[in-house]
Coordinates of C-alpha atoms in Angstrom, one line a residue:
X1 CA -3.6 -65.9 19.3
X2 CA -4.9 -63.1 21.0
X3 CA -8.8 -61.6 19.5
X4 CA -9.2 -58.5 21.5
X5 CA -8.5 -55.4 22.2
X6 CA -9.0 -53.9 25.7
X7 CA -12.9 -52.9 26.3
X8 CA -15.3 -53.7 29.5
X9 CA -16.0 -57.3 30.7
X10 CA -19.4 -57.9 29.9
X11 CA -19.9 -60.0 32.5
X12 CA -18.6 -58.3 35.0
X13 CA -18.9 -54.0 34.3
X14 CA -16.1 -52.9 37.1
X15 CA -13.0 -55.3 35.3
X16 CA -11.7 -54.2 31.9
X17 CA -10.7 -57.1 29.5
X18 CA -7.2 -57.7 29.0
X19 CA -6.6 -60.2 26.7
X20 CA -8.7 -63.1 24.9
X21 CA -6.6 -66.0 23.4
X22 CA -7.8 -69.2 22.3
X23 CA -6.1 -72.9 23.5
X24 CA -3.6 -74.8 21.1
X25 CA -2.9 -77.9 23.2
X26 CA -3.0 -81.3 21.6
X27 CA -4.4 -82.7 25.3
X28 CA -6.1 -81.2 27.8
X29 CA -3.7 -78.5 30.4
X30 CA -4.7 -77.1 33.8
X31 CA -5.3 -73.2 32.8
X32 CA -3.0 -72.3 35.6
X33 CA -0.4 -74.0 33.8
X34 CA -1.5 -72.9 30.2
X35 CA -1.2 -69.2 31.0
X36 CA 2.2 -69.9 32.5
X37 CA 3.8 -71.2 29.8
X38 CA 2.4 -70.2 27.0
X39 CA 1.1 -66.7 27.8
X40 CA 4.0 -66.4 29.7
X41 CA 1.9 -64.9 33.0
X42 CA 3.2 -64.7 36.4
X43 CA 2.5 -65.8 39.6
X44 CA 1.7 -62.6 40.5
X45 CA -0.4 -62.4 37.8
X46 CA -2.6 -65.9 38.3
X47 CA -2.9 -64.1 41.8
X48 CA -4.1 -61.1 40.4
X49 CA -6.2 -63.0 37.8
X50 CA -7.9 -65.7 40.7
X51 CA -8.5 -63.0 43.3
X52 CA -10.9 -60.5 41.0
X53 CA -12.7 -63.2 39.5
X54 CA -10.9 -62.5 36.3
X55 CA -10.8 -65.5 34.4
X56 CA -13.3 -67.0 31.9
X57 CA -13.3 -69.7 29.6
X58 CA -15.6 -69.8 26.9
X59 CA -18.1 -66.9 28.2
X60 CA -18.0 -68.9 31.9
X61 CA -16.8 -66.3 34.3
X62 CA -14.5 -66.9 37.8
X63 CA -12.9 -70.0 36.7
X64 CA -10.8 -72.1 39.2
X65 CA -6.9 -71.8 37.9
X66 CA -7.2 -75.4 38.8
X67 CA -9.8 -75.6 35.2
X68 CA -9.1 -78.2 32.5
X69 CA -8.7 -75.8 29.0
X70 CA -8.7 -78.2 25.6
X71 CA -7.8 -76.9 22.4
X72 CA -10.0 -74.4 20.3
X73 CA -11.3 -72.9 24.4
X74 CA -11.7 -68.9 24.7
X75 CA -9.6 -67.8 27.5
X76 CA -10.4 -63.9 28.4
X77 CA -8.2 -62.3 31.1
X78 CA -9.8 -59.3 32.8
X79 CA -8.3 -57.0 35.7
X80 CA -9.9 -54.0 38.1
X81 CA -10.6 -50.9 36.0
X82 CA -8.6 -48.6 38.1
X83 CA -6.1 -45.7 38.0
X84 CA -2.7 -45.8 39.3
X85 CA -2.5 -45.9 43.1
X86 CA -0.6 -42.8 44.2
X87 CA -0.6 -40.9 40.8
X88 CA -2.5 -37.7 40.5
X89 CA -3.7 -37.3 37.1
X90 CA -2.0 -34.1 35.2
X91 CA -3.2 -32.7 32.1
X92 CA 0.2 -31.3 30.3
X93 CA 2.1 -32.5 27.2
X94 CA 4.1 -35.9 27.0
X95 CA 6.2 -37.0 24.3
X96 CA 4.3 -40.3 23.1
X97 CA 7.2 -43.0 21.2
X98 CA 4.8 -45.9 20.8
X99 CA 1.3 -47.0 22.2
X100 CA -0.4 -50.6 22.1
X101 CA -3.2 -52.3 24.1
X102 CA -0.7 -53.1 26.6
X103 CA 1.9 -50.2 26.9
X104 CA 3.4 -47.1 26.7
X105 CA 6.6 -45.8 25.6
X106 CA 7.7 -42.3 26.2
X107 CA 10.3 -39.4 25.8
X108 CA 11.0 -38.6 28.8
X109 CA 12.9 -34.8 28.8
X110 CA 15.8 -34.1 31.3
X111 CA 14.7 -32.1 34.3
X112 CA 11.8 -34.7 34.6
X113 CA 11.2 -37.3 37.7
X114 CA 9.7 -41.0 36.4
X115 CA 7.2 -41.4 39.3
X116 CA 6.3 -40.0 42.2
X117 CA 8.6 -39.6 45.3
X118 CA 8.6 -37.9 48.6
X119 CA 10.1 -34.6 46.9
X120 CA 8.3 -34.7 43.9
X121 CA 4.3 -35.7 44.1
X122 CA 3.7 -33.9 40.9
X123 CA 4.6 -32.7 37.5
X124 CA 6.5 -36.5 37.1
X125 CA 6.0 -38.6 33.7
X126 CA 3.8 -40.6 35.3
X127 CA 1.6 -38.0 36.5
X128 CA 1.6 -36.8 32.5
X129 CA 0.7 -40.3 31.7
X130 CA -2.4 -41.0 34.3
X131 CA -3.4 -37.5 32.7
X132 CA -3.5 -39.1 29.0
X133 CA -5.0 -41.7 29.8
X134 CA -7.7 -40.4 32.0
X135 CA -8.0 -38.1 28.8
X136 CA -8.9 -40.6 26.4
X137 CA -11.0 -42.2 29.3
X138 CA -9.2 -45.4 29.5
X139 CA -9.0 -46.4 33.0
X140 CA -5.8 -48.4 34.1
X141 CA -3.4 -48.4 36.3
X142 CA -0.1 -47.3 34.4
X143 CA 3.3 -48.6 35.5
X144 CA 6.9 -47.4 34.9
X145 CA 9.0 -50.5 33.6
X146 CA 12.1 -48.7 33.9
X147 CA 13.3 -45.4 35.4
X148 CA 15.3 -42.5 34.0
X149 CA 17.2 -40.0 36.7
X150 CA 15.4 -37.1 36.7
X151 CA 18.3 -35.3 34.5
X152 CA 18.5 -38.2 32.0
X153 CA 16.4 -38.0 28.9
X154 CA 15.7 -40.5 26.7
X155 CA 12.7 -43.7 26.4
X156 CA 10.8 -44.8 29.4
X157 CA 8.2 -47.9 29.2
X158 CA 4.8 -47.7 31.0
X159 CA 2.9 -50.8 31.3
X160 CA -1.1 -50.2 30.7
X161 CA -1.6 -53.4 33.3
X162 CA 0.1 -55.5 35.9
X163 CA 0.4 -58.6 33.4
X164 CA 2.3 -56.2 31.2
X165 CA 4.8 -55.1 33.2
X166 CA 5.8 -58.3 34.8
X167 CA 6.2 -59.6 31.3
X168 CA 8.3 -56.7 30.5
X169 CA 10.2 -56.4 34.2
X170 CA 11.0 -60.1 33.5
X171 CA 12.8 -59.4 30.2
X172 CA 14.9 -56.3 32.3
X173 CA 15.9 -59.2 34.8
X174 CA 16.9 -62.0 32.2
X175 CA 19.2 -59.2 30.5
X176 CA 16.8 -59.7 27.2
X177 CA 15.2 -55.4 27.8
X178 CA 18.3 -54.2 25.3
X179 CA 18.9 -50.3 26.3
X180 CA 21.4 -48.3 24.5
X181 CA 22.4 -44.9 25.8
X182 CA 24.7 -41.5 24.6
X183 CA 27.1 -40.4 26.6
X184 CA 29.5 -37.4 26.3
X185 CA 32.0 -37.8 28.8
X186 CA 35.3 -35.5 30.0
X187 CA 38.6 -36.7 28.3
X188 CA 39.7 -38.8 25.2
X189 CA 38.9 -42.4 25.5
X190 CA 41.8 -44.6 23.7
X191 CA 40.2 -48.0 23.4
X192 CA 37.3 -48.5 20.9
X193 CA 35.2 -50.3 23.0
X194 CA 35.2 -51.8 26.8
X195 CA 33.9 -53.6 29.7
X196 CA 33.2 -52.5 32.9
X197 CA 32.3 -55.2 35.6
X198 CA 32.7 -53.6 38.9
X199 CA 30.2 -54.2 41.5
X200 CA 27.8 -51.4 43.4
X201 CA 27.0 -50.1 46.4
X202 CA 24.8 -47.4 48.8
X203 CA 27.6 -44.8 49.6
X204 CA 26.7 -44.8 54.0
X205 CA 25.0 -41.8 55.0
X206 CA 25.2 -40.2 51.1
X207 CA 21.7 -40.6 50.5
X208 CA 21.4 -41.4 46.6
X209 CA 25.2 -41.7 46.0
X210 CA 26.6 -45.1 44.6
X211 CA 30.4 -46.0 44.6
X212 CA 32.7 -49.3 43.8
X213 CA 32.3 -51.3 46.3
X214 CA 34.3 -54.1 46.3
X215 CA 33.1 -56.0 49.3
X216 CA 29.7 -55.7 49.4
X217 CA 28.0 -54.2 46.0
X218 CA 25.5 -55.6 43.4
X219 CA 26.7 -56.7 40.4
X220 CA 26.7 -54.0 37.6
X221 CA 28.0 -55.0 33.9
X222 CA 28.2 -51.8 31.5
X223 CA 29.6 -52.3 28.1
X224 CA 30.5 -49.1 26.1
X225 CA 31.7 -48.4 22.6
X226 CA 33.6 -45.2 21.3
X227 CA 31.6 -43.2 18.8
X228 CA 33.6 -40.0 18.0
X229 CA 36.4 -38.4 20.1
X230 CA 36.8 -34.7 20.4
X231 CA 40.5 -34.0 21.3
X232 CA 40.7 -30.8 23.6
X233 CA 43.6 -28.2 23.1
X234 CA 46.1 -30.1 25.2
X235 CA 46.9 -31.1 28.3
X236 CA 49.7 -28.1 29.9
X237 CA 50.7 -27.5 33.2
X238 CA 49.4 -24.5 35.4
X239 CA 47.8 -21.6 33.7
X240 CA 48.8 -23.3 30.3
X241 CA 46.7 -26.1 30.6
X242 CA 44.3 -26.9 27.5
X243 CA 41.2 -28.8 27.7
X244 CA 41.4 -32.9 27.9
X245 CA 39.0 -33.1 25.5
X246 CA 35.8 -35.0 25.1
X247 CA 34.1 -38.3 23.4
X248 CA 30.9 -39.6 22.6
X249 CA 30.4 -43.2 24.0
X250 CA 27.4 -45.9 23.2
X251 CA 27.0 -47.5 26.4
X252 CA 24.9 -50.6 27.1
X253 CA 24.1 -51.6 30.9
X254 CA 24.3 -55.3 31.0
X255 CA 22.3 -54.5 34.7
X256 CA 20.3 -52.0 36.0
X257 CA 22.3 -50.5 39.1
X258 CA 21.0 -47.1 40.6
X259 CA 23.1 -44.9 38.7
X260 CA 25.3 -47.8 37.1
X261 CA 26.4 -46.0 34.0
X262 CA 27.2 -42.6 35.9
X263 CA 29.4 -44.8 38.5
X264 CA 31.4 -46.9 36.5
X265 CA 32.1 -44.1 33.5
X266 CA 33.3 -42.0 36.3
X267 CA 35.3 -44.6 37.9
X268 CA 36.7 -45.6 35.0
X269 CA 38.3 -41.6 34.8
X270 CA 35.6 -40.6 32.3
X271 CA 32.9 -39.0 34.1
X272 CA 29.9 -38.0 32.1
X273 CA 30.0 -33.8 31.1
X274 CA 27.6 -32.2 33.5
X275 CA 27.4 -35.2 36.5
X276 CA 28.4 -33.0 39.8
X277 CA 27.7 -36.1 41.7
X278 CA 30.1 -38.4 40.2
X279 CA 33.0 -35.6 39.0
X280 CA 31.6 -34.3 35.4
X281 CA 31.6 -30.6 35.7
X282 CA 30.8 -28.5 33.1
X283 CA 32.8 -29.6 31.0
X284 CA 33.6 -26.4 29.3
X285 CA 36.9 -23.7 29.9
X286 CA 37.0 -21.8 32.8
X287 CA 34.8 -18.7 32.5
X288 CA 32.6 -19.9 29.9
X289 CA 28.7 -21.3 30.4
X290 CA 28.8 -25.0 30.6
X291 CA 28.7 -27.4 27.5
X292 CA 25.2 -28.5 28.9
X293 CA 22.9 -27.8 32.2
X294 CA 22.6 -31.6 33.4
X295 CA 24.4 -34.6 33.2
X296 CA 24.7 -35.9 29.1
X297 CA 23.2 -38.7 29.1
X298 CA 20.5 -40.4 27.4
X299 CA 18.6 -43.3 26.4
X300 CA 18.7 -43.2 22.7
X301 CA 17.3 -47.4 22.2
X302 CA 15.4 -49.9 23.8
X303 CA 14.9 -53.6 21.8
X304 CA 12.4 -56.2 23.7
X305 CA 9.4 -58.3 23.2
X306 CA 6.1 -56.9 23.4
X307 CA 3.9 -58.4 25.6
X308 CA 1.9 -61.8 24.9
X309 CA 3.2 -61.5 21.6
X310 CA 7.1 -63.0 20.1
X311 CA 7.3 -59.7 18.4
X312 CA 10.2 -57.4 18.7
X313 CA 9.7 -54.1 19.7
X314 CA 13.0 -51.7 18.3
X315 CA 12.6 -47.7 19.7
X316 CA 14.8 -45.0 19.4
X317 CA 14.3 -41.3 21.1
X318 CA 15.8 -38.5 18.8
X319 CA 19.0 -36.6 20.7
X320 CA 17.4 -33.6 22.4
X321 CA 18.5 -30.0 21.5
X322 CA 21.0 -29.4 24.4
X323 CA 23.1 -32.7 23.6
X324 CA 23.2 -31.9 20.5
X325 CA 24.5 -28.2 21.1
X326 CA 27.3 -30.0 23.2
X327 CA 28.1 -32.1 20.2
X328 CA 28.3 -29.2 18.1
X329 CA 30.7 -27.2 20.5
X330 CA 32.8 -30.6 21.0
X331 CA 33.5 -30.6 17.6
X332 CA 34.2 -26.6 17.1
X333 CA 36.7 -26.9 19.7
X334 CA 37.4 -30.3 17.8
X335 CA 38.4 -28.1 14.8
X336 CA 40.2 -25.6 16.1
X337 CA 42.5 -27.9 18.1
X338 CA 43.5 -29.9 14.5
X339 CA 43.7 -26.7 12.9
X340 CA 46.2 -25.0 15.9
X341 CA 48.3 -28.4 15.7
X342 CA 48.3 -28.4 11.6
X343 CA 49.7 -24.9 12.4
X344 CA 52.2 -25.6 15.1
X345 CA 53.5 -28.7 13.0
X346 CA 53.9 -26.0 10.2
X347 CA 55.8 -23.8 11.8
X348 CA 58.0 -26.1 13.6
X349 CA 58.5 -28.9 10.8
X350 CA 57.3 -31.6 12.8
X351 CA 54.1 -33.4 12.8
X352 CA 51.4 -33.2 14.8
X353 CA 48.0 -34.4 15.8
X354 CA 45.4 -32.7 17.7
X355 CA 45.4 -34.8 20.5
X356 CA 46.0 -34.3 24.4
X357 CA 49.7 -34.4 25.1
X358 CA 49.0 -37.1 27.8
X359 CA 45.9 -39.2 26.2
X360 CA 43.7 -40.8 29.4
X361 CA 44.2 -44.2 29.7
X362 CA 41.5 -46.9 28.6
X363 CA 39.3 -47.9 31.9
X364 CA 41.3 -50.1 34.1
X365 CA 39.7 -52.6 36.8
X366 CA 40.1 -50.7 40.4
X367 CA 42.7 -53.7 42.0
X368 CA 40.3 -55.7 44.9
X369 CA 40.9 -54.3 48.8
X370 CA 43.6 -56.8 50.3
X371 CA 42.5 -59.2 53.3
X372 CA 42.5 -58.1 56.5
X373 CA 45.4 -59.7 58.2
X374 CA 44.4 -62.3 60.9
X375 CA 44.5 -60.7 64.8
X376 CA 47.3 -61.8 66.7
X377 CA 47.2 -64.7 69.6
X378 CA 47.0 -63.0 73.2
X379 CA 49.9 -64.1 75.1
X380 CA 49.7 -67.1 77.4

């Protein structure tokens, strides 16, 4: 049962209080092996806790991990109050989902890198978020539980402490972090809903580039569902072609592969409207401004458990302007197509739907590279 909030140890002015919670155990525990299991800390995070002196039981500060805890003892966690190695602090607007003693959860805009890198020291969300916080003069070191590419928009979680995130991170590992995303990719999908299970890897000498790599990737699950399709005006030869069309996919990455979703769409022959890297385009006709300035994607939902706690946490971002301008043209030229074919089919007697003339195919499984064939004996 946690009783605090975060404010300053009083015992000790330069750590910043965590968490207090009070024992339920029928028979004595180690508090090493309390925390663990019932608080659901890390190892990291006894580590953490053990080398700042941050553990107290019942106002006794600097307690061995190794301490017998009985039931109805006050266990307070306390860490360094400290900002966020590496992260300058940057006074400018963020879009704030959902705040908490322990996190953070933010709308991230497209254009915008997560954290720091090499090529971008500044103007990241996490530079936006040391700024907020250094505003309201709580000191902490903020981590990024997951990471959005810098031209996907949607929720990103901070963690307002190391115990935090690992708590978080853990649920991103164990597949229990649920993240929903909105895609608009080129063509028509056929199937209502999918699989893809096609391992990842590092494209050699392509710095941030991923690719199916059937030998040596990660393992990357992404399950998507259709939402709407927007059939194009055909699919001609030459000069007469007409657009393939478009649709609006819910996809749900099973893992969290560098670029997973953007891979395997665009694998699977439906690369996301906008991705130059993996084959979108503009996704518009020849001549005309592109549907969108950056690849369409973005994370719409996130389900988990907040920290220290068995309570749900359910998030959704709203779908920023420019996605939704996409839609809107999708379904124009939506329109129009079922209103040329209601003509055509008029005019010739037949039926007809305002679909491509050649639908793409559902995502198919890439077949697996063949064995190398075994070297021949040298001759005797």
């Amino acid at each position: 049962m946690i009783l605090d909030e975060h404010r300053e140890h009083r015992d000790c002015p330069n750590l910043r209080l965590v968490l207090t919670t009070v024992v339920q155990s029928a028979t004595p525990r180690r508090l090493g092996s309390y925390l663990r299991s019932e608080l659901g800390i890390s190892r990291r995070g006894l580590r953490l806790l053990k080398d700042c002196g941050g553990l107290a039981v019942n106002g006794a500060a600097a307690v061995p991990v190794g301490t017998y805890v009985e039931d109805g003892d006050a266990i307070s966690l306390s860490l360094p109050s400290e900002a966020s190695p590496g992260v300058n602090p940057e006074s400018f607007p963020v879009a704030l989902i959902y705040e908490d003693e322990h996190l953070l959860v933010l709308d991230k805009p497209a254009g915008m890198v997560t954290h720091p890198v090499k090529s971008h020291q500044s103007g990241t969300l996490a530079n936006g978020v040391a700024g907020y916080l250094a505003d309201k003069g709580i000191c902490c070191a903020s981590h990024p539980v997951n990471r959005l590419d810098k031209d996907t928009s949607g929720l990103v979680v901070f963690a307002k402490n190391p115990l935090a995130h690992d708590q978080v991170a853990a649920q991103i590992v164990a597949g229990a972090f649920q993240r929903t995303y909105l895609a608009l990719v080129v063509g028509v999908v056929a199937a209502d809903a999918g699989c893809i299970d096609w391992p990842i890897g590092e494209k050699p000498a392509k710095g941030a580039e991923r690719y199916i790599d059937w030998a040596d990737g990660k393992p990357a699950v992404t399950k998507w569902e259709l939402v709407r399709a927007y059939p194009g005006s055909g699919a001609g030869d030459g000069a007469d072609a007409g657009q393939p069309g478009h649709s609006l996919l819910k996809v749900r990455p099973e893992t969290g592969r560098t670029h997973q979703i953007r891979v395997h769409l665009a694998a699977a022959g439906f690369p996301i409207v906008g991705d130059a890297l993996y084959g979108g385009e503009g996704g518009s006709e020849e001549g005309e401004p592109p549907l969108i300035a950056r690849q369409a994607l973005h994370a719409a939902q996130i389900c988990f458990t907040k920290p220290f706690s068995a309570e749900k946490l359910y998030l959704e971002s709203p779908l920023p302007e420019d996605f939704a301008a996409a839609l809107r043209h999708c379904e124009g030229a939506a329109d129009t197509a079922g209103a040329a074919g209601t003509s055509d089919a008029a005019d010739t007697g037949t039926a007809s739907a305002a679909q491509p003339s050649k639908a793409p195919k559902a995502p198919k499984a890439p077949k697996a590279p063949k064995a190398p064939k075994a070297p021949k004996a040298p001759d005797a």
